[in-house]
Amino acid sequence: MSLKGEGPAGEPAHAPKRRRRGAELEKALLDAAWAELMESGYETMTYDAVAERASTSRAVLYRRWPAKRELALAAAASRLGADIAAPTPDTGSLRGDVIALMHAANDARARVAIQLAARLDGADRDAPTLADLRTKLTESRGSRMRTVLERARDRGEIATADVPPRVRNAAFDLLANEVLVTQASAADEAIEEIVDQVFLPLVHAVAGPGGRTAAEARSRPAPRD
């Protein structure tokens, strides 16, 4: 007779695996999907292979991403988000913060774009494109730029942080276009041109100028009521 806690032939029973949930489970699924995509390519990638890597079932994947292209895009967006995860910069000026954000994203975007393009090469018409990845990223980002704009408002550089999404995302949209077209990191000069010639004039035109310049904002704290 087997004792409690023993398997057949008196061997110790294996403890059951801890069940993953929520963000932990989703990260495991997307990490597995990205690994499978990089190893096998889009056409060969299957739900069965991803499920096996993630130690789960196909049904768990299907519930979240009913189509393979959705799974591949989510995996790429997750990988990019992991590569650029960092505290929101606080350099003391709107210009400095935006340039720092763009530098943080620049190399990671180029790397993911190049890897994804290589694994999508020759795939069928149902395969996601780099343009699809750009759309996915536009949908998922915004909080860090919102924080940067709110700080600029608090410093008095702009009158309001409430700007339309197209304005808020303009710098990153242009950076994404640069990276996806060239499949290489954007040059420092290109990043500064995007910020100085497009983003800052656009934000100031829409949000209105604040009561202080960026240099003044860096030199002394904002007045309190």
PDB file of C-alpha atoms in Angstrom:
ATOM      1  CA  MET A   1       0.000   0.000   0.000  1.00  0.00           C
ATOM      2  CA  SER A   2       1.356   3.423  -0.944  1.00  0.00           C
ATOM      3  CA  LEU A   3       1.838   5.901   1.826  1.00  0.00           C
ATOM      4  CA  LYS A   4       0.399   9.404   1.544  1.00  0.00           C
ATOM      5  CA  GLY A   5       2.865  11.592  -0.341  1.00  0.00           C
ATOM      6  CA  GLU A   6       4.343   8.640  -2.217  1.00  0.00           C
ATOM      7  CA  GLY A   7       3.893   7.696  -5.825  1.00  0.00           C
ATOM      8  CA  PRO A   8       3.807   4.191  -7.309  1.00  0.00           C
ATOM      9  CA  ALA A   9       6.366   1.739  -5.902  1.00  0.00           C
ATOM     10  CA  GLY A  10       6.828   3.953  -2.862  1.00  0.00           C
ATOM     11  CA  GLU A  11       8.553   6.765  -4.789  1.00  0.00           C
ATOM     12  CA  PRO A  12       7.981  10.323  -3.497  1.00  0.00           C
ATOM     13  CA  ALA A  13       5.129  12.042  -5.324  1.00  0.00           C
ATOM     14  CA  HIS A  14       5.973  15.203  -7.255  1.00  0.00           C
ATOM     15  CA  ALA A  15       4.473  18.364  -5.844  1.00  0.00           C
ATOM     16  CA  PRO A  16       1.875  19.869  -8.172  1.00  0.00           C
ATOM     17  CA  LYS A  17       3.009  22.799 -10.278  1.00  0.00           C
ATOM     18  CA  ARG A  18       2.004  26.198  -8.993  1.00  0.00           C
ATOM     19  CA  ARG A  19      -0.711  27.595 -11.232  1.00  0.00           C
ATOM     20  CA  ARG A  20       0.276  30.780 -13.023  1.00  0.00           C
ATOM     21  CA  ARG A  21      -2.272  33.536 -13.400  1.00  0.00           C
ATOM     22  CA  GLY A  22      -2.710  37.041 -14.750  1.00  0.00           C
ATOM     23  CA  ALA A  23       0.382  38.960 -15.800  1.00  0.00           C
ATOM     24  CA  GLU A  24       2.730  36.102 -14.862  1.00  0.00           C
ATOM     25  CA  LEU A  25       0.905  33.677 -17.138  1.00  0.00           C
ATOM     26  CA  GLU A  26       0.642  36.151 -19.998  1.00  0.00           C
ATOM     27  CA  LYS A  27       4.361  36.921 -19.848  1.00  0.00           C
ATOM     28  CA  ALA A  28       5.174  33.199 -19.960  1.00  0.00           C
ATOM     29  CA  LEU A  29       2.913  32.731 -22.978  1.00  0.00           C
ATOM     30  CA  LEU A  30       4.339  35.685 -24.889  1.00  0.00           C
ATOM     31  CA  ASP A  31       7.945  34.759 -24.048  1.00  0.00           C
ATOM     32  CA  ALA A  32       7.260  31.275 -25.399  1.00  0.00           C
ATOM     33  CA  ALA A  33       5.607  32.671 -28.540  1.00  0.00           C
ATOM     34  CA  TRP A  34       8.547  35.000 -29.222  1.00  0.00           C
ATOM     35  CA  ALA A  35      11.064  32.186 -28.723  1.00  0.00           C
ATOM     36  CA  GLU A  36       9.131  29.932 -31.080  1.00  0.00           C
ATOM     37  CA  LEU A  37       8.768  32.702 -33.670  1.00  0.00           C
ATOM     38  CA  MET A  38      12.510  33.422 -33.586  1.00  0.00           C
ATOM     39  CA  GLU A  39      13.426  29.736 -33.827  1.00  0.00           C
ATOM     40  CA  SER A  40      10.868  28.500 -36.348  1.00  0.00           C
ATOM     41  CA  GLY A  41       9.674  31.540 -38.296  1.00  0.00           C
ATOM     42  CA  TYR A  42       6.088  32.661 -38.687  1.00  0.00           C
ATOM     43  CA  GLU A  43       4.922  30.057 -41.201  1.00  0.00           C
ATOM     44  CA  THR A  44       6.219  27.120 -39.148  1.00  0.00           C
ATOM     45  CA  MET A  45       5.171  28.500 -35.766  1.00  0.00           C
ATOM     46  CA  THR A  46       2.204  26.588 -34.310  1.00  0.00           C
ATOM     47  CA  TYR A  47      -0.037  26.918 -31.274  1.00  0.00           C
ATOM     48  CA  ASP A  48       1.003  23.416 -30.212  1.00  0.00           C
ATOM     49  CA  ALA A  49       4.689  24.350 -30.191  1.00  0.00           C
ATOM     50  CA  VAL A  50       4.087  27.560 -28.252  1.00  0.00           C
ATOM     51  CA  ALA A  51       1.853  25.758 -25.748  1.00  0.00           C
ATOM     52  CA  GLU A  52       4.527  23.106 -25.208  1.00  0.00           C
ATOM     53  CA  ARG A  53       7.192  25.763 -24.575  1.00  0.00           C
ATOM     54  CA  ALA A  54       4.907  27.529 -22.103  1.00  0.00           C
ATOM     55  CA  SER A  55       3.826  24.258 -20.425  1.00  0.00           C
ATOM     56  CA  THR A  56       0.170  25.018 -21.049  1.00  0.00           C
ATOM     57  CA  SER A  57      -2.629  24.095 -23.440  1.00  0.00           C
ATOM     58  CA  ARG A  58      -3.617  25.435 -26.840  1.00  0.00           C
ATOM     59  CA  ALA A  59      -6.952  26.512 -25.373  1.00  0.00           C
ATOM     60  CA  VAL A  60      -5.195  28.959 -23.027  1.00  0.00           C
ATOM     61  CA  LEU A  61      -3.520  30.602 -26.033  1.00  0.00           C
ATOM     62  CA  TYR A  62      -6.643  30.622 -28.209  1.00  0.00           C
ATOM     63  CA  ARG A  63      -8.679  32.364 -25.523  1.00  0.00           C
ATOM     64  CA  ARG A  64      -6.290  35.310 -25.560  1.00  0.00           C
ATOM     65  CA  TRP A  65      -5.147  35.368 -29.202  1.00  0.00           C
ATOM     66  CA  PRO A  66      -7.608  33.584 -31.538  1.00  0.00           C
ATOM     67  CA  ALA A  67      -5.422  34.182 -34.611  1.00  0.00           C
ATOM     68  CA  LYS A  68      -1.743  33.353 -35.026  1.00  0.00           C
ATOM     69  CA  ARG A  69      -0.948  36.826 -36.374  1.00  0.00           C
ATOM     70  CA  GLU A  70      -2.413  38.354 -33.175  1.00  0.00           C
ATOM     71  CA  LEU A  71      -0.213  36.079 -31.059  1.00  0.00           C
ATOM     72  CA  ALA A  72       2.905  36.966 -33.064  1.00  0.00           C
ATOM     73  CA  LEU A  73       2.216  40.703 -32.828  1.00  0.00           C
ATOM     74  CA  ALA A  74       1.531  40.520 -29.101  1.00  0.00           C
ATOM     75  CA  ALA A  75       4.786  38.610 -28.588  1.00  0.00           C
ATOM     76  CA  ALA A  76       6.772  41.221 -30.551  1.00  0.00           C
ATOM     77  CA  ALA A  77       5.154  44.117 -28.675  1.00  0.00           C
ATOM     78  CA  SER A  78       5.835  42.384 -25.351  1.00  0.00           C
ATOM     79  CA  ARG A  79       9.479  41.824 -26.272  1.00  0.00           C
ATOM     80  CA  LEU A  80       9.880  45.467 -27.212  1.00  0.00           C
ATOM     81  CA  GLY A  81       8.222  46.596 -23.999  1.00  0.00           C
ATOM     82  CA  ALA A  82      10.617  44.419 -21.979  1.00  0.00           C
ATOM     83  CA  ASP A  83      13.624  45.834 -23.821  1.00  0.00           C
ATOM     84  CA  ILE A  84      12.731  49.476 -23.104  1.00  0.00           C
ATOM     85  CA  ALA A  85      11.338  49.048 -19.593  1.00  0.00           C
ATOM     86  CA  ALA A  86      12.918  51.787 -17.489  1.00  0.00           C
ATOM     87  CA  PRO A  87      11.837  54.608 -15.219  1.00  0.00           C
ATOM     88  CA  THR A  88      10.363  57.631 -16.995  1.00  0.00           C
ATOM     89  CA  PRO A  89      13.227  60.134 -17.406  1.00  0.00           C
ATOM     90  CA  ASP A  90      13.177  63.372 -15.430  1.00  0.00           C
ATOM     91  CA  THR A  91      15.932  65.577 -16.868  1.00  0.00           C
ATOM     92  CA  GLY A  92      14.329  68.868 -15.874  1.00  0.00           C
ATOM     93  CA  SER A  93      13.037  69.857 -19.301  1.00  0.00           C
ATOM     94  CA  LEU A  94      10.445  68.606 -21.789  1.00  0.00           C
ATOM     95  CA  ARG A  95      13.035  68.446 -24.555  1.00  0.00           C
ATOM     96  CA  GLY A  96      15.485  66.459 -22.448  1.00  0.00           C
ATOM     97  CA  ASP A  97      12.822  64.030 -21.257  1.00  0.00           C
ATOM     98  CA  VAL A  98      11.494  63.319 -24.755  1.00  0.00           C
ATOM     99  CA  ILE A  99      14.977  62.827 -26.207  1.00  0.00           C
ATOM    100  CA  ALA A 100      15.808  60.446 -23.340  1.00  0.00           C
ATOM    101  CA  LEU A 101      12.604  58.468 -23.956  1.00  0.00           C
ATOM    102  CA  MET A 102      13.389  58.185 -27.648  1.00  0.00           C
ATOM    103  CA  HIS A 103      16.960  57.050 -27.057  1.00  0.00           C
ATOM    104  CA  ALA A 104      15.668  54.354 -24.690  1.00  0.00           C
ATOM    105  CA  ALA A 105      13.298  53.061 -27.370  1.00  0.00           C
ATOM    106  CA  ASN A 106      15.588  53.508 -30.368  1.00  0.00           C
ATOM    107  CA  ASP A 107      17.952  50.525 -30.173  1.00  0.00           C
ATOM    108  CA  ALA A 108      15.268  48.199 -28.837  1.00  0.00           C
ATOM    109  CA  ARG A 109      12.887  49.050 -31.684  1.00  0.00           C
ATOM    110  CA  ALA A 110      15.544  48.518 -34.319  1.00  0.00           C
ATOM    111  CA  ARG A 111      16.538  45.174 -32.824  1.00  0.00           C
ATOM    112  CA  VAL A 112      12.965  43.860 -32.619  1.00  0.00           C
ATOM    113  CA  ALA A 113      12.097  45.188 -36.098  1.00  0.00           C
ATOM    114  CA  ILE A 114      15.119  43.460 -37.665  1.00  0.00           C
ATOM    115  CA  GLN A 115      14.464  40.176 -35.847  1.00  0.00           C
ATOM    116  CA  LEU A 116      10.781  40.209 -36.751  1.00  0.00           C
ATOM    117  CA  ALA A 117      11.407  41.110 -40.394  1.00  0.00           C
ATOM    118  CA  ALA A 118      13.830  38.197 -40.715  1.00  0.00           C
ATOM    119  CA  ARG A 119      11.317  35.698 -39.341  1.00  0.00           C
ATOM    120  CA  LEU A 120       8.453  37.039 -41.486  1.00  0.00           C
ATOM    121  CA  ASP A 121      10.444  36.842 -44.717  1.00  0.00           C
ATOM    122  CA  GLY A 122       8.539  34.718 -47.237  1.00  0.00           C
ATOM    123  CA  ALA A 123       5.504  34.281 -44.994  1.00  0.00           C
ATOM    124  CA  ASP A 124       2.015  34.230 -46.460  1.00  0.00           C
ATOM    125  CA  ARG A 125      -0.333  37.195 -46.784  1.00  0.00           C
ATOM    126  CA  ASP A 126      -1.878  36.499 -43.384  1.00  0.00           C
ATOM    127  CA  ALA A 127       1.439  37.198 -41.647  1.00  0.00           C
ATOM    128  CA  PRO A 128       1.754  40.398 -39.612  1.00  0.00           C
ATOM    129  CA  THR A 129       3.835  43.215 -41.045  1.00  0.00           C
ATOM    130  CA  LEU A 130       6.144  45.774 -39.484  1.00  0.00           C
ATOM    131  CA  ALA A 131       3.391  48.326 -40.059  1.00  0.00           C
ATOM    132  CA  ASP A 132       1.101  46.143 -37.935  1.00  0.00           C
ATOM    133  CA  LEU A 133       3.696  46.215 -35.173  1.00  0.00           C
ATOM    134  CA  ARG A 134       3.808  49.994 -35.368  1.00  0.00           C
ATOM    135  CA  THR A 135       0.010  50.143 -34.958  1.00  0.00           C
ATOM    136  CA  LYS A 136       0.165  47.733 -32.025  1.00  0.00           C
ATOM    137  CA  LEU A 137       2.755  49.849 -30.269  1.00  0.00           C
ATOM    138  CA  THR A 138       0.772  53.041 -30.841  1.00  0.00           C
ATOM    139  CA  GLU A 139      -2.245  51.421 -29.192  1.00  0.00           C
ATOM    140  CA  SER A 140      -0.312  50.196 -26.164  1.00  0.00           C
ATOM    141  CA  ARG A 141       1.918  53.119 -25.273  1.00  0.00           C
ATOM    142  CA  GLY A 142       1.225  56.620 -23.987  1.00  0.00           C
ATOM    143  CA  SER A 143       1.553  56.557 -20.215  1.00  0.00           C
ATOM    144  CA  ARG A 144       5.234  57.514 -20.132  1.00  0.00           C
ATOM    145  CA  MET A 145       4.777  60.401 -22.551  1.00  0.00           C
ATOM    146  CA  ARG A 146       1.746  61.500 -20.541  1.00  0.00           C
ATOM    147  CA  THR A 147       3.943  61.609 -17.435  1.00  0.00           C
ATOM    148  CA  VAL A 148       6.579  63.662 -19.291  1.00  0.00           C
ATOM    149  CA  LEU A 149       3.957  66.168 -20.461  1.00  0.00           C
ATOM    150  CA  GLU A 150       2.444  66.446 -16.981  1.00  0.00           C
ATOM    151  CA  ARG A 151       5.845  67.223 -15.504  1.00  0.00           C
ATOM    152  CA  ALA A 152       6.435  69.857 -18.176  1.00  0.00           C
ATOM    153  CA  ARG A 153       3.087  71.431 -17.265  1.00  0.00           C
ATOM    154  CA  ASP A 154       3.981  71.404 -13.574  1.00  0.00           C
ATOM    155  CA  ARG A 155       7.310  73.096 -14.353  1.00  0.00           C
ATOM    156  CA  GLY A 156       5.496  75.754 -16.367  1.00  0.00           C
ATOM    157  CA  GLU A 157       6.901  74.826 -19.784  1.00  0.00           C
ATOM    158  CA  ILE A 158       3.461  74.198 -21.290  1.00  0.00           C
ATOM    159  CA  ALA A 159       0.005  75.331 -20.269  1.00  0.00           C
ATOM    160  CA  THR A 160      -1.661  71.910 -20.306  1.00  0.00           C
ATOM    161  CA  ALA A 161      -0.719  68.249 -20.660  1.00  0.00           C
ATOM    162  CA  ASP A 162      -4.070  67.424 -22.274  1.00  0.00           C
ATOM    163  CA  VAL A 163      -3.075  67.084 -25.917  1.00  0.00           C
ATOM    164  CA  PRO A 164      -4.644  64.828 -28.582  1.00  0.00           C
ATOM    165  CA  PRO A 165      -3.183  61.318 -28.893  1.00  0.00           C
ATOM    166  CA  ARG A 166      -1.805  62.075 -32.368  1.00  0.00           C
ATOM    167  CA  VAL A 167       0.184  64.961 -30.926  1.00  0.00           C
ATOM    168  CA  ARG A 168       1.312  62.991 -27.887  1.00  0.00           C
ATOM    169  CA  ASN A 169       2.485  60.082 -30.066  1.00  0.00           C
ATOM    170  CA  ALA A 170       3.997  62.159 -32.880  1.00  0.00           C
ATOM    171  CA  ALA A 171       7.636  61.787 -31.822  1.00  0.00           C
ATOM    172  CA  PHE A 172       7.403  58.020 -31.408  1.00  0.00           C
ATOM    173  CA  ASP A 173       5.415  57.602 -34.620  1.00  0.00           C
ATOM    174  CA  LEU A 174       8.187  59.355 -36.535  1.00  0.00           C
ATOM    175  CA  LEU A 175      10.855  57.319 -34.745  1.00  0.00           C
ATOM    176  CA  ALA A 176       8.982  54.099 -35.523  1.00  0.00           C
ATOM    177  CA  ASN A 177       8.730  55.070 -39.187  1.00  0.00           C
ATOM    178  CA  GLU A 178      12.476  55.800 -39.316  1.00  0.00           C
ATOM    179  CA  VAL A 179      13.358  52.451 -37.726  1.00  0.00           C
ATOM    180  CA  LEU A 180      10.857  50.328 -39.659  1.00  0.00           C
ATOM    181  CA  VAL A 181      11.852  51.783 -43.027  1.00  0.00           C
ATOM    182  CA  THR A 182      15.617  51.549 -42.492  1.00  0.00           C
ATOM    183  CA  GLN A 183      15.564  48.508 -40.131  1.00  0.00           C
ATOM    184  CA  ALA A 184      18.329  50.229 -38.187  1.00  0.00           C
ATOM    185  CA  SER A 185      18.565  52.476 -35.163  1.00  0.00           C
ATOM    186  CA  ALA A 186      17.821  56.133 -35.869  1.00  0.00           C
ATOM    187  CA  ALA A 187      20.828  58.456 -35.731  1.00  0.00           C
ATOM    188  CA  ASP A 188      21.111  60.881 -32.802  1.00  0.00           C
ATOM    189  CA  GLU A 189      20.700  63.764 -35.250  1.00  0.00           C
ATOM    190  CA  ALA A 190      17.442  62.294 -36.538  1.00  0.00           C
ATOM    191  CA  ILE A 191      16.059  62.003 -33.010  1.00  0.00           C
ATOM    192  CA  GLU A 192      16.928  65.619 -32.239  1.00  0.00           C
ATOM    193  CA  GLU A 193      15.386  66.792 -35.517  1.00  0.00           C
ATOM    194  CA  ILE A 194      12.156  64.938 -34.716  1.00  0.00           C
ATOM    195  CA  VAL A 195      11.992  66.559 -31.284  1.00  0.00           C
ATOM    196  CA  ASP A 196      13.130  70.082 -32.211  1.00  0.00           C
ATOM    197  CA  GLN A 197      11.543  70.499 -35.634  1.00  0.00           C
ATOM    198  CA  VAL A 198       8.288  68.575 -35.206  1.00  0.00           C
ATOM    199  CA  PHE A 199       7.328  67.464 -31.692  1.00  0.00           C
ATOM    200  CA  LEU A 200       8.098  70.528 -29.572  1.00  0.00           C
ATOM    201  CA  PRO A 201       6.614  73.067 -32.031  1.00  0.00           C
ATOM    202  CA  LEU A 202       3.512  70.881 -32.336  1.00  0.00           C
ATOM    203  CA  VAL A 203       3.075  70.489 -28.564  1.00  0.00           C
ATOM    204  CA  HIS A 204       3.569  74.207 -27.925  1.00  0.00           C
ATOM    205  CA  ALA A 205       1.103  75.078 -30.673  1.00  0.00           C
ATOM    206  CA  VAL A 206      -1.562  72.763 -29.247  1.00  0.00           C
ATOM    207  CA  ALA A 207      -0.896  72.962 -25.492  1.00  0.00           C
ATOM    208  CA  GLY A 208       0.052  76.625 -25.394  1.00  0.00           C
ATOM    209  CA  PRO A 209       3.273  78.000 -23.902  1.00  0.00           C
ATOM    210  CA  GLY A 210       3.774  77.913 -20.164  1.00  0.00           C
ATOM    211  CA  GLY A 211       4.919  80.797 -18.020  1.00  0.00           C
ATOM    212  CA  ARG A 212       8.585  79.771 -17.976  1.00  0.00           C
ATOM    213  CA  THR A 213      11.255  78.598 -20.379  1.00  0.00           C
ATOM    214  CA  ALA A 214      12.897  75.206 -20.093  1.00  0.00           C
ATOM    215  CA  ALA A 215      16.069  76.847 -18.722  1.00  0.00           C
ATOM    216  CA  GLU A 216      14.072  78.648 -16.053  1.00  0.00           C
ATOM    217  CA  ALA A 217      12.256  75.423 -15.197  1.00  0.00           C
ATOM    218  CA  ARG A 218      15.575  73.689 -14.602  1.00  0.00           C
ATOM    219  CA  SER A 219      17.049  76.516 -12.560  1.00  0.00           C
ATOM    220  CA  ARG A 220      14.315  76.917  -9.929  1.00  0.00           C
ATOM    221  CA  PRO A 221      11.195  75.099  -8.749  1.00  0.00           C
ATOM    222  CA  ALA A 222       7.755  76.099  -9.901  1.00  0.00           C
ATOM    223  CA  PRO A 223       6.020  78.648  -7.661  1.00  0.00           C
ATOM    224  CA  ARG A 224       3.417  77.257  -5.275  1.00  0.00           C
ATOM    225  CA  ASP A 225       0.055  78.811  -4.576  1.00  0.00           C
TER     226      ASP A 225
END
